[in-house]
Structures are given as C-alpha cells and as structure tokens.
mmCIF file of C-alpha atoms in Angstrom:
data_model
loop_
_atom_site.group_PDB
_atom_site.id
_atom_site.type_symbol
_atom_site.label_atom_id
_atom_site.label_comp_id
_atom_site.label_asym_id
_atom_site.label_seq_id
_atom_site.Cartn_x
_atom_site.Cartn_y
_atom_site.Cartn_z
ATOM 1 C CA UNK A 1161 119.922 127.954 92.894
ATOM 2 C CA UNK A 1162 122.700 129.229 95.124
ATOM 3 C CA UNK A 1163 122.613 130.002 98.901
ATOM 4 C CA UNK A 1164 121.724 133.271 99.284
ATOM 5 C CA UNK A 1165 118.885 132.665 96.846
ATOM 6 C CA UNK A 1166 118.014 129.680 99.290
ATOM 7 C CA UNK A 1167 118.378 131.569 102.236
ATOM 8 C CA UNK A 1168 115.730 134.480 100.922
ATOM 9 C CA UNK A 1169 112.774 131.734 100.179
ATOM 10 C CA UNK A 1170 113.720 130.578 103.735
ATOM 11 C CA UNK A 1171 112.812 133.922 105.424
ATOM 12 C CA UNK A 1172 110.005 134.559 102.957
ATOM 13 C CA UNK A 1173 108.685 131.020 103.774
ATOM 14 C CA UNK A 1174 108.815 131.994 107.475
ATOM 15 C CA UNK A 1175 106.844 134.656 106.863
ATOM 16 C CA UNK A 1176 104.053 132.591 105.704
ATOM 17 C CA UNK A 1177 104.246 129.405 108.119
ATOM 18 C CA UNK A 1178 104.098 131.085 111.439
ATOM 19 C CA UNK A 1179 105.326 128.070 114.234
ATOM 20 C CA UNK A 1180 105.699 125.381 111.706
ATOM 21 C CA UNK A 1181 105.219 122.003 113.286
ATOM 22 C CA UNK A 1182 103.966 118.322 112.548
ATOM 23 C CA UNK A 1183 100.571 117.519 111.841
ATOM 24 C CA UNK A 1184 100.920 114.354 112.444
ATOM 25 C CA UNK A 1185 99.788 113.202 116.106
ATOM 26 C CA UNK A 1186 102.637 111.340 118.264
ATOM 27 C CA UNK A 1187 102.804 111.333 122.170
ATOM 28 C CA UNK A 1188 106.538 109.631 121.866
ATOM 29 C CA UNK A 1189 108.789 107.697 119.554
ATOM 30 C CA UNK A 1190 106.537 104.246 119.270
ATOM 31 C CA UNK A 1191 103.418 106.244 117.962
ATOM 32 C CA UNK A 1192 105.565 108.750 115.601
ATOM 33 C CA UNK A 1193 107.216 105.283 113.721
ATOM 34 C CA UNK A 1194 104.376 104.000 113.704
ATOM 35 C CA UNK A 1195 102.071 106.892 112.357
ATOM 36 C CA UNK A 1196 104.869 107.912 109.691
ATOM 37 C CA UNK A 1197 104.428 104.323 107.667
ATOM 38 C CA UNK A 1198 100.705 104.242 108.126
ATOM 39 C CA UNK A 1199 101.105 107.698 106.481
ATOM 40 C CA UNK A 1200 102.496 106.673 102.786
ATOM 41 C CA UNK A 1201 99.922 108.092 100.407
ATOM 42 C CA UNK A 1202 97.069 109.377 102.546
ATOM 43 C CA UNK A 1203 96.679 112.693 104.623
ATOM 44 C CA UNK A 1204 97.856 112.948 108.122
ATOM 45 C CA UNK A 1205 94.603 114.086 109.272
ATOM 46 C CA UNK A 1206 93.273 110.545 108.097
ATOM 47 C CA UNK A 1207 96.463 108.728 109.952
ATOM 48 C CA UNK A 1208 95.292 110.911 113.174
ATOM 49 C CA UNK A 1209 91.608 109.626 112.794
ATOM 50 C CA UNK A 1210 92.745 106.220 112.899
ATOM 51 C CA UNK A 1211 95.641 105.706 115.081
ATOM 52 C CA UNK A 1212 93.401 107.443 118.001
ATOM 53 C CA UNK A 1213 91.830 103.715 118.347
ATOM 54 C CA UNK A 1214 95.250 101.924 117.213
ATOM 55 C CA UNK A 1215 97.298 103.383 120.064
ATOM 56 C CA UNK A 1216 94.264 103.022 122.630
ATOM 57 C CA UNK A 1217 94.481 99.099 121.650
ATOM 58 C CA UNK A 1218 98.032 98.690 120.881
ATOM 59 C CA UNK A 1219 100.097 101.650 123.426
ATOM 60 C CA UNK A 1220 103.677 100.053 122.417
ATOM 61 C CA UNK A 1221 105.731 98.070 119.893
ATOM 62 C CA UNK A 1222 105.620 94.731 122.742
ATOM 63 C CA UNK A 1223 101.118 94.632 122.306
ATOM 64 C CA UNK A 1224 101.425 95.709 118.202
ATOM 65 C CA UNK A 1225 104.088 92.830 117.726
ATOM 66 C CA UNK A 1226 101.231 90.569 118.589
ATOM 67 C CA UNK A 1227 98.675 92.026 117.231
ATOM 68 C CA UNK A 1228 96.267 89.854 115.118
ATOM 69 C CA UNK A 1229 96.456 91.244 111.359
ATOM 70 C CA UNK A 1230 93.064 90.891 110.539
ATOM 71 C CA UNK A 1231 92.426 93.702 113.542
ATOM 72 C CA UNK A 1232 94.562 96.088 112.695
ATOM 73 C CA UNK A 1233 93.260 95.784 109.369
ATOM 74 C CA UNK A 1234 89.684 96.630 110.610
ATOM 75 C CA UNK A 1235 91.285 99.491 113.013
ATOM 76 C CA UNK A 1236 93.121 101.163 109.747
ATOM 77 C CA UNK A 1237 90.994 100.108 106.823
ATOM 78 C CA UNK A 1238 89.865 104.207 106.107
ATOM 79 C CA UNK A 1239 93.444 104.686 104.810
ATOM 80 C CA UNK A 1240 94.822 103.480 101.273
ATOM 81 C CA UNK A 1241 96.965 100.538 101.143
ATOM 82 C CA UNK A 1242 95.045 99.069 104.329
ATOM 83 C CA UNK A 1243 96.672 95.483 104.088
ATOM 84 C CA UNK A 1244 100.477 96.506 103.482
ATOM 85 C CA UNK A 1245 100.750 98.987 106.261
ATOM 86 C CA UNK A 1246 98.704 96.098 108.724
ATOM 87 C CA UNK A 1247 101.500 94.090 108.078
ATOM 88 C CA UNK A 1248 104.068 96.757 108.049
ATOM 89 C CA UNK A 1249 103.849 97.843 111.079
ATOM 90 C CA UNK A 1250 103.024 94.742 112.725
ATOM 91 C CA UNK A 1251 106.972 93.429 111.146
ATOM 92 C CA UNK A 1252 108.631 96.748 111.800
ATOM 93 C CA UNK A 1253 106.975 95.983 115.923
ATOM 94 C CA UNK A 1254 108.409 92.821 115.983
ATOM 95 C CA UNK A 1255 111.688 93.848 114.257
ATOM 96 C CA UNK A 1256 112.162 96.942 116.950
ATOM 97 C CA UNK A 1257 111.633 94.586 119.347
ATOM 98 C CA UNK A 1258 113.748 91.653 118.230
ATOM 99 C CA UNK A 1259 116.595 93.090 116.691
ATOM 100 C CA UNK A 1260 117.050 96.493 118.692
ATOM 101 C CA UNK A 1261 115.767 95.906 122.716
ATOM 102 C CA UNK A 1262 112.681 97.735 121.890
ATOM 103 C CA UNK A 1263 114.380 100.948 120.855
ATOM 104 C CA UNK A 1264 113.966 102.345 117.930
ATOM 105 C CA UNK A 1265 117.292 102.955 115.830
ATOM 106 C CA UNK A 1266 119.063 106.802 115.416
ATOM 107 C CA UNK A 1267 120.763 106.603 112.395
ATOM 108 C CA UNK A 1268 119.654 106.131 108.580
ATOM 109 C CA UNK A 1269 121.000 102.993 107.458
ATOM 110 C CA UNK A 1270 119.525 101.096 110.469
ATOM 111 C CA UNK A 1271 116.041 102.514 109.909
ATOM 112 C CA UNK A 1272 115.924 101.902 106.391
ATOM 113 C CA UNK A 1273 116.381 98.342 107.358
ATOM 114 C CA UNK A 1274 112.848 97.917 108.941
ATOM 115 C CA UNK A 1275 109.946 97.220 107.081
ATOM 116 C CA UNK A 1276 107.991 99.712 105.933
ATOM 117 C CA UNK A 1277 110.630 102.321 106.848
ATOM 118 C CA UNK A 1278 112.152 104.338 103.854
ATOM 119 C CA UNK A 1279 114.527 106.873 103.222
ATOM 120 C CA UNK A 1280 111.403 109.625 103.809
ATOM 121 C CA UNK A 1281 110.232 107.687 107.121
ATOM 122 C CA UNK A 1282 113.566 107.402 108.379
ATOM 123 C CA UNK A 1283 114.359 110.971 107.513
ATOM 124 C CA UNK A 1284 110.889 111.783 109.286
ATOM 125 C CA UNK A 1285 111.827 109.589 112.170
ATOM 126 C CA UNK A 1286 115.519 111.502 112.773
ATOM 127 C CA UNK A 1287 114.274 114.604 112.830
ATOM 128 C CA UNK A 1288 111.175 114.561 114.832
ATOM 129 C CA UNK A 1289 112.092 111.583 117.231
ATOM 130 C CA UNK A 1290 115.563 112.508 117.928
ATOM 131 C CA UNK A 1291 115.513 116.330 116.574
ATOM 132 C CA UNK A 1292 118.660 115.155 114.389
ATOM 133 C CA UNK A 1293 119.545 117.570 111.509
ATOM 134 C CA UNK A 1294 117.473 115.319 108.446
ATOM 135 C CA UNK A 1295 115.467 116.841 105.353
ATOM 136 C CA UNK A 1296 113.041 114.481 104.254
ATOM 137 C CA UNK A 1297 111.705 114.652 100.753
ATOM 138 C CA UNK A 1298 107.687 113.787 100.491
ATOM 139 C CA UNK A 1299 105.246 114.757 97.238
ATOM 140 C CA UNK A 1300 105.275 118.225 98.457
ATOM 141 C CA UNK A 1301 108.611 118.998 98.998
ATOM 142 C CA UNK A 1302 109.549 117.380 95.633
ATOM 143 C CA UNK A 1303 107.024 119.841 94.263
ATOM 144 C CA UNK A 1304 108.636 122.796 95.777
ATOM 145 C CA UNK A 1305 112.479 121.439 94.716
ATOM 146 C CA UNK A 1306 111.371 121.931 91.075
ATOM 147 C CA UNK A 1307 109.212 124.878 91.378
ATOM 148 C CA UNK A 1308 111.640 126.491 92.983
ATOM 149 C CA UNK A 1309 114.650 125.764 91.059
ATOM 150 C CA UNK A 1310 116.662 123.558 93.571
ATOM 151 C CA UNK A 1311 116.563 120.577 90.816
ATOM 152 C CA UNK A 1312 115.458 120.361 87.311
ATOM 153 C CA UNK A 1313 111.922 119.267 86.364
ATOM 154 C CA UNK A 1314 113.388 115.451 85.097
ATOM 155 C CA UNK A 1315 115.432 115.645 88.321
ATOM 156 C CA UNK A 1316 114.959 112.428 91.221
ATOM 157 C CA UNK A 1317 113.215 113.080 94.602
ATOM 158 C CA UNK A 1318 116.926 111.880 96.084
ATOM 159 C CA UNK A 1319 118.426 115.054 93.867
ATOM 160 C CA UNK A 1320 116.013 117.042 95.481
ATOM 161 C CA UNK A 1321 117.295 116.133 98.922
ATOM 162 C CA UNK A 1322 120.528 116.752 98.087
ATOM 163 C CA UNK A 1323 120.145 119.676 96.532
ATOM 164 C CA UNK A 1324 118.190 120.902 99.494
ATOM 165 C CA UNK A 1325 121.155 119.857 101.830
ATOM 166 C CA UNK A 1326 123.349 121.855 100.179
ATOM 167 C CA UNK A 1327 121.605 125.194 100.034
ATOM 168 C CA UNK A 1328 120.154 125.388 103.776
ATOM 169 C CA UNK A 1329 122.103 125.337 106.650
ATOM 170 C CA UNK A 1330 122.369 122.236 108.682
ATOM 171 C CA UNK A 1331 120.832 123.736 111.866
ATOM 172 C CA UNK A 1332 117.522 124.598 109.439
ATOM 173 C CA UNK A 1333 116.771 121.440 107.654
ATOM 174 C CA UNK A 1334 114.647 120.418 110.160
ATOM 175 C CA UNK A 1335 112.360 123.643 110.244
ATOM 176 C CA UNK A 1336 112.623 123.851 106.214
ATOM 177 C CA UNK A 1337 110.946 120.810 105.827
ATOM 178 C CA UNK A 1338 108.317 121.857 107.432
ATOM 179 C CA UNK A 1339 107.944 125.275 105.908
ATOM 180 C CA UNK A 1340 108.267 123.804 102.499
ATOM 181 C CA UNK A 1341 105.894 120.782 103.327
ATOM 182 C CA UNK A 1342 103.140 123.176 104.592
ATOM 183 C CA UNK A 1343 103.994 125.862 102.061
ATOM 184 C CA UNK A 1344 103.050 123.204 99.162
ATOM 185 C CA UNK A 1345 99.859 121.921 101.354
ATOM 186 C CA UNK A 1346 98.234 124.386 101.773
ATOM 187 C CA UNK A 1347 99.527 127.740 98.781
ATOM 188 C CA UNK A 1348 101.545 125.624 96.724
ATOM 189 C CA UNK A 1349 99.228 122.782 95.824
ATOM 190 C CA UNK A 1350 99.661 120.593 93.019
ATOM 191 C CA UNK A 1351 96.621 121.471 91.543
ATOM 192 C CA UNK A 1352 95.483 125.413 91.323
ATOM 193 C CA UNK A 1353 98.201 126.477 93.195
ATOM 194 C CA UNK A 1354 97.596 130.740 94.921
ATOM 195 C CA UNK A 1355 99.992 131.806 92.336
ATOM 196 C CA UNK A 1356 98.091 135.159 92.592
ATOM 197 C CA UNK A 1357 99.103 135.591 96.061
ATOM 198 C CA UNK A 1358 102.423 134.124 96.373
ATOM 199 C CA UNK A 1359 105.256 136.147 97.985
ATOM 200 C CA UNK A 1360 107.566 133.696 96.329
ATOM 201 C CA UNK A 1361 106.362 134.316 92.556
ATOM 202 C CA UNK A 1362 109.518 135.944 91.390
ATOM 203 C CA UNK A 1363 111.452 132.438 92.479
ATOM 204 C CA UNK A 1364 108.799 130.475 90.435
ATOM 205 C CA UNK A 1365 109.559 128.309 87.779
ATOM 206 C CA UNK A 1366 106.512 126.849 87.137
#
C-alpha cells in the first residue's frame, strides 16, 4: 500500500457510498455512547429497534445510572450478550456521572477507561460525538484492511488502524470509515462478496 494507491480506493469508494453516514440512531452524545456498546456483535438496525424504548425510559446517563438491571435486561434482551451490555451501560452511566460531571470524556485514554468502552467505541465516540479526526477499526473495516492490502492477512485489527492512519489524510479518517464500513456491509461482505461488480477488483487481494 502507499498513498496514492490509498487515495484512488478513496475516490473509487466515494463513488459507491453516496453521503456516507451512521446507521446507528443518536439524537446527542448520551444516546450515541450508549448505542455504540450495546452495539458489540449485533447489527445497528437491531441496536435502533431496541434503544427506541431504552431512551423513551431512560433519556440521560442521571435515570440509566439508576436503572434496575433486571429492566434493562428485558428492554435489550433481542441483542446478543443481553446481560453484559445491561450492566455495561448501567457502570459506564454511573461512571460518566461520577467521575466526569456528567460529560462524557474527548480524548482516547479517558474513554477507554469506562466500562464497556474500547478502543473501537471510543474511536466511534471521537469521531461522531465530537467530529474529532479518529478511524475506528470494526469486523468490516478489518476485512477491507486485508483485502485491500493495507495489512497482511496474519496482521492485528490495531495494525490495521495504523496502517489506515498512515495512508489517508487526517481530515478523511472520519468519512473513510464510513465508506469502508458500508463498502464491506453491504458489496464487500464476508461471505459471497459482489466480486463481479466491484470497481475496486484490481486492488483485491482476496
């Protein structure tokens, strides 16, 4: 990989992904935190489904803080790992609350400190809640680092963010992870990928 390379799958990825944006459902900062851990390993249009009736009971970090466990288990249930996230996000409530005044921390090393907030979340978190330049690195976006030839195949998802940092342009890294993230939902899927179609077969390594 090299930048120019980089900065052709970019435009040709553009191309494809007209307006690129979340699909994940947020009206501000408290529901975007919270909707990012609820959405480990599970589709956003699940996490939408269900945090409809979460945020209707539970509007800020000060009600979810409080919330009894066994409810928000009940509300969130349809999604995988049910009793993890329930407590999750009932900590990382009380933890926003406690520890930062309610406001939910800018940089990386203070997010990663929450529970249920990783490296990905935080990343997710930077860039959509506070629009600062972050690339974060979910199933897809691995997918697309080794198809694509940013990292080798035995390569770690961290590699892949790194090597993804230092082919695009700062100013893009927020807009790239969304063309790559959509690009490998919806043409580039991990199973019976549109290989047929793809305007980015001659980058392919698969």
């Amino acid at each position: 990989m090299n930048k120019k390379k980089s900065d052709e799958i970019i435009n040709i990825l553009r191309t494809i992904i007209i307006n690129p944006k979340p699909e994940l459902d947020f009206k501000n900062i408290y529901e975007l935190t919270i909707a990012v851990i609820l959405s480990a390993q599970t589709t956003d249009k699940k996490v939408n489904i269900v945090t409809k009736d979460l945020f209707l009971k539970y509007p800020s970090f000060n009600e979810l803080k409080d919330a009894d466990i066994d409810d928000v288990i009940d509300i969130i249930k349809p999604l995988g790992l049910y009793q993890n996230k329930a407590k999750n996000i009932i900590l990382c409530s009380k933890e926003i609350i406690d520890k930062y005044s309610g406001i939910v921390p800018n940089t990386l090393d203070e997010l990663t400190k929450i529970s249920g907030i990783g490296r990905k979340c935080a990343s997710v978190i930077l860039a959509l809640g506070y629009n600062i330049p972050a690339l974060p690195v979910d199933t897809h976006l691995y997918r697309m680092a080794k198809r694509l030839g940013y990292i080798k195949n035995n390569e770690s998802i961290l590699m892949a963010e790194e090597a993804y940092k230092k082919y695009i342009k700062v100013n893009d890294w927020i807009e790239a992870h969304h063309l790559f993230l959509l690009f490998g939902r919806y043409y580039c899927t991990s199973k019976s990928p549109k290989c047929d179609s793809c305007k980015l077969i001659k980058y392919c390594k698969k």
